[in-house]
Short mmCIF file of C-alpha atoms in Angstrom, two decimals:
data_model
loop_
_atom_site.label_atom_id
_atom_site.label_comp_id
_atom_site.label_asym_id
_atom_site.label_seq_id
_atom_site.Cartn_x
_atom_site.Cartn_y
_atom_site.Cartn_z
CA UNK G 1025 -54.91 100.67 -51.54
CA UNK G 1026 -53.15 98.10 -49.50
CA UNK G 1027 -56.39 96.23 -49.05
CA UNK G 1028 -56.91 96.00 -52.94
CA UNK G 1029 -53.25 94.79 -53.43
CA UNK G 1030 -53.82 92.14 -50.63
CA UNK G 1031 -56.91 90.93 -52.34
CA UNK G 1032 -55.42 90.70 -55.62
CA UNK G 1033 -52.44 88.84 -54.26
CA UNK G 1034 -54.76 86.37 -52.48
CA UNK G 1035 -56.73 85.70 -55.69
CA UNK G 1036 -53.47 85.22 -57.48
CA UNK G 1037 -52.25 82.68 -55.24
CA UNK G 1038 -55.41 80.73 -55.16
CA UNK G 1039 -55.46 80.67 -58.98
CA UNK G 1040 -51.83 79.38 -59.06
CA UNK G 1041 -52.37 76.87 -56.31
CA UNK G 1042 -55.33 74.48 -57.22
CA UNK G 1043 -54.62 72.21 -54.26
CA UNK G 1044 -54.85 75.19 -51.79
CA UNK G 1045 -58.02 76.42 -53.27
CA UNK G 1046 -59.73 73.00 -53.02
CA UNK G 1047 -58.83 72.58 -49.39
CA UNK G 1048 -60.09 75.89 -48.44
CA UNK G 1049 -63.22 75.44 -50.27
CA UNK G 1050 -63.88 72.07 -48.75
CA UNK G 1051 -63.12 73.57 -45.12
CA UNK G 1052 -65.55 76.37 -45.69
CA UNK G 1053 -68.39 74.16 -47.27
CA UNK G 1054 -68.10 71.27 -44.63
CA UNK G 1055 -68.09 74.07 -41.96
CA UNK G 1056 -71.65 75.08 -43.05
CA UNK G 1057 -72.92 71.50 -41.93
CA UNK G 1058 -70.69 70.88 -39.04
CA UNK G 1059 -69.15 73.29 -36.44
CA UNK G 1060 -65.33 73.55 -36.93
CA UNK G 1061 -62.89 73.34 -33.83
CA UNK G 1062 -59.43 74.65 -33.40
CA UNK G 1063 -58.51 71.19 -32.08
CA UNK G 1064 -58.76 69.82 -35.52
CA UNK G 1065 -55.55 71.62 -36.55
CA UNK G 1066 -52.54 69.69 -35.85
CA UNK G 1067 -50.26 72.41 -34.76
CA UNK G 1068 -46.96 70.21 -34.03
CA UNK G 1069 -47.20 69.06 -37.89
CA UNK G 1070 -47.46 72.67 -38.93
CA UNK G 1071 -44.75 73.65 -36.79
CA UNK G 1072 -42.33 71.04 -38.05
CA UNK G 1073 -43.15 71.73 -41.67
CA UNK G 1074 -42.48 75.57 -40.93
CA UNK G 1075 -39.22 74.54 -39.19
CA UNK G 1076 -37.83 72.54 -42.22
CA UNK G 1077 -38.98 74.91 -44.66
CA UNK G 1078 -37.02 77.77 -43.03
CA UNK G 1079 -33.88 75.60 -42.49
CA UNK G 1080 -33.92 74.66 -46.16
CA UNK G 1081 -34.25 78.16 -47.44
CA UNK G 1082 -31.35 79.10 -45.26
CA UNK G 1083 -29.13 76.44 -46.96
CA UNK G 1084 -30.42 77.23 -50.35
CA UNK G 1085 -29.27 81.01 -49.73
CA UNK G 1086 -25.87 79.56 -48.72
CA UNK G 1087 -25.23 77.53 -51.86
CA UNK G 1088 -23.93 74.77 -49.86
CA UNK G 1089 -25.53 71.97 -52.09
CA UNK G 1090 -24.18 73.59 -55.24
CA UNK G 1091 -20.65 73.37 -53.76
CA UNK G 1092 -21.02 69.75 -53.06
CA UNK G 1093 -22.22 69.14 -56.67
CA UNK G 1094 -19.38 71.13 -57.98
CA UNK G 1095 -16.88 69.07 -56.08
CA UNK G 1096 -18.28 65.86 -57.40
CA UNK G 1097 -18.41 67.09 -60.91
CA UNK G 1098 -14.79 67.79 -60.91
CA UNK G 1099 -14.10 64.08 -60.60
CA UNK G 1100 -16.44 62.91 -63.43
CA UNK G 1101 -14.94 61.34 -66.52
CA UNK G 1102 -17.90 60.36 -68.66
CA UNK G 1103 -21.47 61.77 -69.40
CA UNK G 1104 -23.00 59.07 -67.35
CA UNK G 1105 -20.82 59.90 -64.43
CA UNK G 1106 -22.48 63.47 -64.37
CA UNK G 1107 -25.91 62.06 -64.91
CA UNK G 1108 -25.19 59.87 -61.98
CA UNK G 1109 -24.16 62.57 -59.82
CA UNK G 1110 -27.25 64.64 -60.57
CA UNK G 1111 -29.70 61.96 -60.10
CA UNK G 1112 -28.05 60.39 -56.88
CA UNK G 1113 -27.48 63.75 -55.19
CA UNK G 1114 -31.28 64.51 -55.80
CA UNK G 1115 -32.12 61.11 -54.39
CA UNK G 1116 -30.16 61.29 -51.07
CA UNK G 1117 -30.66 65.14 -50.40
CA UNK G 1118 -34.27 64.92 -50.98
CA UNK G 1119 -34.33 62.59 -47.80
CA UNK G 1120 -33.10 65.91 -46.04
CA UNK G 1121 -34.34 68.88 -47.83
CA UNK G 1122 -37.68 67.56 -49.39
CA UNK G 1123 -38.40 66.48 -52.85
CA UNK G 1124 -39.54 70.04 -54.32
CA UNK G 1125 -36.55 71.63 -52.79
CA UNK G 1126 -34.12 69.25 -54.12
CA UNK G 1127 -35.54 69.50 -57.62
CA UNK G 1128 -35.52 73.36 -57.38
CA UNK G 1129 -31.80 73.21 -56.63
CA UNK G 1130 -30.74 70.52 -58.94
CA UNK G 1131 -32.90 70.68 -62.07
CA UNK G 1132 -31.63 74.20 -62.89
CA UNK G 1133 -28.08 72.93 -62.33
CA UNK G 1134 -28.76 69.97 -64.74
CA UNK G 1135 -30.22 72.36 -67.41
CA UNK G 1136 -27.22 74.48 -67.43
CA UNK G 1137 -24.74 71.49 -67.29
CA UNK G 1138 -26.61 69.80 -69.96
CA UNK G 1139 -26.28 72.70 -72.38
CA UNK G 1140 -22.38 72.94 -71.74
CA UNK G 1141 -21.97 69.19 -72.25
CA UNK G 1142 -24.81 68.50 -74.77
CA UNK G 1143 -26.50 65.84 -72.52
CA UNK G 1144 -29.79 64.00 -72.66
CA UNK G 1145 -31.19 66.56 -70.26
CA UNK G 1146 -34.94 65.21 -70.62
CA UNK G 1147 -34.08 61.88 -69.31
CA UNK G 1148 -31.88 63.12 -66.60
CA UNK G 1149 -34.54 65.51 -65.42
CA UNK G 1150 -37.17 62.70 -65.48
CA UNK G 1151 -34.69 60.57 -63.61
CA UNK G 1152 -34.06 63.35 -61.02
CA UNK G 1153 -38.00 63.69 -60.41
CA UNK G 1154 -38.13 59.84 -59.87
CA UNK G 1155 -35.22 60.13 -57.43
CA UNK G 1156 -36.63 63.05 -55.45
CA UNK G 1157 -40.04 61.46 -55.03
CA UNK G 1158 -38.57 57.91 -54.07
CA UNK G 1159 -35.73 59.44 -52.06
CA UNK G 1160 -38.07 61.70 -50.06
CA UNK G 1161 -40.15 58.76 -49.26
CA UNK G 1162 -37.43 57.19 -47.13
CA UNK G 1163 -37.38 59.64 -44.12
CA UNK G 1164 -40.06 61.41 -42.05
CA UNK G 1165 -38.99 64.87 -43.18
CA UNK G 1166 -38.46 63.99 -46.83
CA UNK G 1167 -41.87 65.16 -47.90
CA UNK G 1168 -45.15 66.77 -46.28
CA UNK G 1169 -47.23 63.42 -46.33
CA UNK G 1170 -44.71 61.58 -44.39
CA UNK G 1171 -44.25 64.18 -41.81
CA UNK G 1172 -47.97 64.49 -41.47
CA UNK G 1173 -48.52 60.67 -41.19
CA UNK G 1174 -45.55 60.42 -38.69
CA UNK G 1175 -47.10 62.99 -36.27
CA UNK G 1176 -50.64 62.11 -36.94
CA UNK G 1177 -50.07 58.53 -35.88
CA UNK G 1178 -47.42 59.19 -33.49
CA UNK G 1179 -45.03 56.74 -35.00
CA UNK G 1180 -41.76 55.70 -33.58
CA UNK G 1181 -38.69 56.14 -35.70
CA UNK G 1182 -37.94 52.45 -35.70
CA UNK G 1183 -41.49 51.56 -37.02
CA UNK G 1184 -41.21 54.16 -39.70
CA UNK G 1185 -38.03 52.91 -41.16
CA UNK G 1186 -39.07 49.30 -40.92
CA UNK G 1187 -42.01 50.06 -43.10
CA UNK G 1188 -40.37 52.34 -45.47
CA UNK G 1189 -36.94 50.61 -45.63
CA UNK G 1190 -37.75 47.92 -48.23
CA UNK G 1191 -39.18 50.61 -50.45
CA UNK G 1192 -35.92 52.42 -50.11
CA UNK G 1193 -34.05 49.57 -51.20
CA UNK G 1194 -36.30 48.91 -54.31
CA UNK G 1195 -36.12 52.53 -55.11
CA UNK G 1196 -32.35 52.61 -55.17
CA UNK G 1197 -32.17 49.45 -57.35
CA UNK G 1198 -34.63 50.91 -59.89
CA UNK G 1199 -32.61 54.31 -60.15
CA UNK G 1200 -29.38 52.29 -60.66
CA UNK G 1201 -30.93 50.37 -63.57
CA UNK G 1202 -32.07 53.65 -65.09
CA UNK G 1203 -28.63 55.30 -64.55
CA UNK G 1204 -26.92 52.31 -66.34
CA UNK G 1205 -29.11 53.21 -69.43
CA UNK G 1206 -27.58 56.79 -69.68
CA UNK G 1207 -25.23 57.57 -72.68
CA UNK G 1208 -21.64 56.90 -71.50
CA UNK G 1209 -18.96 59.01 -73.61
CA UNK G 1210 -15.93 60.75 -72.66
CA UNK G 1211 -16.19 64.17 -70.97
CA UNK G 1212 -14.16 67.39 -70.78
CA UNK G 1213 -15.32 69.92 -68.49
CA UNK G 1214 -13.99 73.04 -66.78
CA UNK G 1215 -14.36 72.98 -63.09
CA UNK G 1216 -15.95 76.00 -61.77
CA UNK G 1217 -15.69 77.06 -58.15
CA UNK G 1218 -18.73 77.87 -56.37
CA UNK G 1219 -18.85 80.29 -53.41
CA UNK G 1220 -20.68 79.49 -50.26
CA UNK G 1221 -22.03 81.75 -47.60
CA UNK G 1222 -20.23 82.54 -44.36
CA UNK G 1223 -18.99 79.39 -42.35
CA UNK G 1224 -20.54 80.63 -39.13
CA UNK G 1225 -24.04 80.76 -40.86
CA UNK G 1226 -23.57 77.35 -42.31
CA UNK G 1227 -22.85 76.01 -38.82
CA UNK G 1228 -25.79 77.74 -37.45
CA UNK G 1229 -28.08 76.18 -39.95
CA UNK G 1230 -26.65 72.66 -39.53
CA UNK G 1231 -27.43 73.07 -35.59
CA UNK G 1232 -31.15 74.05 -36.66
CA UNK G 1233 -31.28 70.97 -39.01
CA UNK G 1234 -29.92 68.79 -36.26
CA UNK G 1235 -32.52 70.26 -33.76
CA UNK G 1236 -35.24 69.38 -36.40
CA UNK G 1237 -33.85 65.75 -36.57
CA UNK G 1238 -34.01 65.50 -32.61
CA UNK G 1239 -37.71 66.60 -32.93
CA UNK G 1240 -38.46 64.04 -35.46
CA UNK G 1241 -36.83 61.52 -32.97
CA UNK G 1242 -39.38 62.55 -30.37
CA UNK G 1243 -36.20 63.92 -28.28
CA UNK G 1244 -37.35 67.59 -28.50
CA UNK G 1245 -41.04 68.97 -28.80
CA UNK G 1246 -42.11 70.03 -32.12
CA UNK G 1247 -43.51 73.27 -30.82
CA UNK G 1248 -40.24 74.19 -29.02
CA UNK G 1249 -38.17 73.22 -32.17
CA UNK G 1250 -40.38 75.45 -34.16
CA UNK G 1251 -40.05 78.31 -31.60
CA UNK G 1252 -36.23 78.12 -31.61
CA UNK G 1253 -35.92 77.94 -35.48
CA UNK G 1254 -38.14 80.87 -36.08
CA UNK G 1255 -36.51 83.01 -33.39
CA UNK G 1256 -33.07 82.29 -34.62
CA UNK G 1257 -33.96 83.02 -38.30
CA UNK G 1258 -35.70 86.13 -37.21
CA UNK G 1259 -32.63 87.40 -35.45
CA UNK G 1260 -30.26 86.41 -38.12
CA UNK G 1261 -32.07 87.02 -41.35
CA UNK G 1262 -35.64 87.99 -41.12
CA UNK G 1263 -36.04 88.05 -45.00
CA UNK G 1264 -36.07 84.17 -44.90
CA UNK G 1265 -39.36 84.21 -43.10
CA UNK G 1266 -40.82 85.59 -46.41
CA UNK G 1267 -39.53 82.78 -48.25
CA UNK G 1268 -41.37 79.88 -46.66
CA UNK G 1269 -44.27 78.12 -48.38
CA UNK G 1270 -47.04 79.41 -46.42
CA UNK G 1271 -49.47 78.29 -49.08
CA UNK G 1272 -48.69 74.77 -48.03
CA UNK G 1273 -49.49 75.46 -44.36
CA UNK G 1274 -52.77 76.93 -45.44
CA UNK G 1275 -53.52 73.78 -47.43
CA UNK G 1276 -52.80 71.53 -44.39
CA UNK G 1277 -55.07 73.79 -42.41
CA UNK G 1278 -58.07 73.49 -45.00
CA UNK G 1279 -57.68 69.76 -44.86
CA UNK G 1280 -57.42 69.49 -41.09
CA UNK G 1281 -60.62 71.32 -40.86
CA UNK G 1282 -62.43 69.45 -43.72
CA UNK G 1283 -61.39 65.97 -42.25
CA UNK G 1284 -62.35 67.11 -38.74
CA UNK G 1285 -65.80 68.22 -39.74
CA UNK G 1286 -66.44 65.16 -41.84
CA UNK G 1287 -65.68 62.76 -38.84
CA UNK G 1288 -69.01 63.72 -37.51
CA UNK G 1289 -70.65 62.09 -40.47
CA UNK G 1290 -72.24 58.81 -40.01
CA UNK G 1291 -71.29 57.60 -43.36
CA UNK G 1292 -67.58 58.38 -42.85
CA UNK G 1293 -67.75 56.57 -39.59
CA UNK G 1294 -68.87 53.38 -41.33
CA UNK G 1295 -65.92 53.99 -43.94
CA UNK G 1296 -63.48 54.35 -41.01
CA UNK G 1297 -64.59 51.04 -39.71
CA UNK G 1298 -64.21 49.43 -43.08
CA UNK G 1299 -60.90 50.67 -43.88
CA UNK G 1300 -59.62 49.85 -40.39
CA UNK G 1301 -59.85 46.13 -41.51
CA UNK G 1302 -58.78 46.37 -45.02
CA UNK G 1303 -54.91 46.88 -45.27
CA UNK G 1304 -54.69 46.16 -49.13
CA UNK G 1305 -57.63 48.41 -49.88
CA UNK G 1306 -55.83 51.37 -47.95
CA UNK G 1307 -52.58 50.75 -49.99
CA UNK G 1308 -54.44 50.61 -53.24
CA UNK G 1309 -56.62 53.58 -52.36
CA UNK G 1310 -53.66 55.80 -51.52
CA UNK G 1311 -52.02 55.00 -54.91
CA UNK G 1312 -55.03 55.66 -56.98
CA UNK G 1313 -56.07 58.77 -54.94
CA UNK G 1314 -52.69 60.12 -55.51
CA UNK G 1315 -52.97 60.09 -59.24
CA UNK G 1316 -55.78 62.40 -59.22
CA UNK G 1317 -55.44 64.76 -56.14
CA UNK G 1318 -51.75 64.24 -55.49
CA UNK G 1319 -50.23 62.33 -52.56
CA UNK G 1320 -50.16 65.09 -49.90
CA UNK G 1321 -53.97 65.62 -49.79
CA UNK G 1322 -54.54 61.85 -50.53
CA UNK G 1323 -52.68 61.09 -47.21
CA UNK G 1324 -54.63 63.74 -45.21
CA UNK G 1325 -57.94 62.55 -46.43
CA UNK G 1326 -57.35 58.88 -46.04
CA UNK G 1327 -55.71 59.33 -42.59
CA UNK G 1328 -59.30 60.34 -41.19
CA UNK G 1329 -60.64 56.92 -42.27
CA UNK G 1330 -57.94 54.29 -41.36
CA UNK G 1331 -55.65 53.53 -38.55
CA UNK G 1332 -53.21 51.41 -40.88
CA UNK G 1333 -50.60 53.89 -40.94
CA UNK G 1334 -47.94 51.61 -42.76
CA UNK G 1335 -50.15 50.87 -45.59
CA UNK G 1336 -51.30 54.53 -46.03
CA UNK G 1337 -47.35 55.50 -45.98
CA UNK G 1338 -46.67 53.05 -48.60
CA UNK G 1339 -49.61 53.89 -50.73
CA UNK G 1340 -49.14 57.67 -51.01
CA UNK G 1341 -45.31 57.36 -51.38
CA UNK G 1342 -45.52 54.75 -53.95
CA UNK G 1343 -48.44 56.95 -55.45
CA UNK G 1344 -46.01 59.78 -55.87
CA UNK G 1345 -45.09 57.92 -59.20
CA UNK G 1346 -47.55 57.91 -62.22
CA UNK G 1347 -49.28 61.06 -63.39
CA UNK G 1348 -47.71 64.45 -63.46
CA UNK G 1349 -49.82 65.51 -60.57
CA UNK G 1350 -49.35 62.51 -58.36
CA UNK G 1351 -46.63 64.44 -56.61
CA UNK G 1352 -46.57 68.25 -56.95
CA UNK G 1353 -42.74 68.08 -56.98
CA UNK G 1354 -42.95 66.43 -60.54
CA UNK G 1355 -44.90 69.67 -61.45
CA UNK G 1356 -41.88 71.71 -60.59
CA UNK G 1357 -39.32 69.89 -62.55
CA UNK G 1358 -41.86 69.92 -65.57
CA UNK G 1359 -42.00 73.70 -65.56
CA UNK G 1360 -38.35 74.22 -65.09
CA UNK G 1361 -37.86 71.75 -68.33
CA UNK G 1362 -40.55 73.40 -70.27
CA UNK G 1363 -39.23 76.80 -69.77
CA UNK G 1364 -35.91 75.74 -71.12
CA UNK G 1365 -37.11 73.47 -73.74
CA UNK G 1366 -40.65 74.58 -74.82
CA UNK G 1367 -40.63 72.61 -78.20
CA UNK G 1368 -39.81 69.21 -76.43
CA UNK G 1369 -42.78 69.31 -74.02
CA UNK G 1370 -44.72 66.51 -75.66
CA UNK G 1371 -41.64 64.20 -75.71
CA UNK G 1372 -40.92 64.88 -72.14
CA UNK G 1373 -44.33 64.15 -71.16
CA UNK G 1374 -44.44 60.77 -72.91
CA UNK G 1375 -41.14 59.85 -71.58
CA UNK G 1376 -42.17 60.83 -68.02
CA UNK G 1377 -45.34 58.80 -68.22
CA UNK G 1378 -43.39 55.87 -69.41
CA UNK G 1379 -40.81 55.85 -66.87
CA UNK G 1380 -43.14 56.75 -64.04
CA UNK G 1381 -45.79 54.13 -64.74
CA UNK G 1382 -43.10 51.52 -65.31
CA UNK G 1383 -41.83 52.45 -61.89
CA UNK G 1384 -45.50 52.38 -60.34
CA UNK G 1385 -46.41 49.15 -61.71
CA UNK G 1386 -43.05 47.42 -60.90
CA UNK G 1387 -42.35 48.88 -57.37
CA UNK G 1388 -46.10 49.09 -56.51
CA UNK G 1389 -46.70 45.29 -57.27
CA UNK G 1390 -43.54 44.24 -55.30
CA UNK G 1391 -44.50 46.07 -52.28
CA UNK G 1392 -48.01 44.86 -52.37
CA UNK G 1393 -46.95 41.25 -52.65
CA UNK G 1394 -44.00 41.66 -50.29
CA UNK G 1395 -45.52 43.93 -47.43
CA UNK G 1396 -49.11 44.70 -47.76
CA UNK G 1397 -51.26 41.68 -48.60
#
């Protein structure tokens, strides 16, 4: 009975997560032609992904971010101020808690707040999605592709920020322009107090987050960091272990094996040689590939063919703009909005594509002429 339920659950996960299914199929098919090795799997990357997942899940349970938003709302005087708070919170916190988690926290808050104040919720959710994808590109831990590239190429923190610093500035300017276009009418809103979890628990997870930052700064080994985080979470609240996104970890494992197997193919070796000397091509390919397969798998696939880490970083991070699937975080906010406003889905998608491609063309062109060519 348990075996049947397990098989049904696995089939259900594979149907829901197309990227996971593709990664596992590619790993299995390529393993028929090349012998897979355990060394292909980058365990430090997997460990850091799991560590950040568990820490973020802990903070979500404590409602710390909702408390911060509530305090800021109490000082808002216009609808534009409220929209700015929701957008900028998403932008800055996505640097720490990843883009998908930032949207899972703040988009529902936007939908609730919007109904109370009769806000233009569609535009705010779209701008939050842009903020999450652009803000998360600013730090190694902001999204999975950054963390993968950071450890795969053994980048220094100073090099990482020197590459993505200009993109962060462009992103902030783009969001500031969008925020200024929001409606600006007087606001009357009752402030509701949000209760957080125990202070000791908040301090504990803050310490775990600092430990993760030390690992990103190459002060603490990623595997030691993971061991500490998993042990502390297991001892304090083992239910949190069930809430991590293990399908993402399996997706990474599938792509690790596929890329490792492919590295033995002569045609791929020639492609590796070509992309090593073509910085602009790496950047453009990262953007284009992200539009069709999302930026996380695009980063993992292209990393096997090039040593141009900076151009790859810029390509897949800018490539998070554009189509709905360019960043899987965009799918999250779309689903949340569609569930609340099912009759406005088409107008949302049209507006989403307009602002995303405007950002992609504008920011992408400036980054290319400024940093890549």
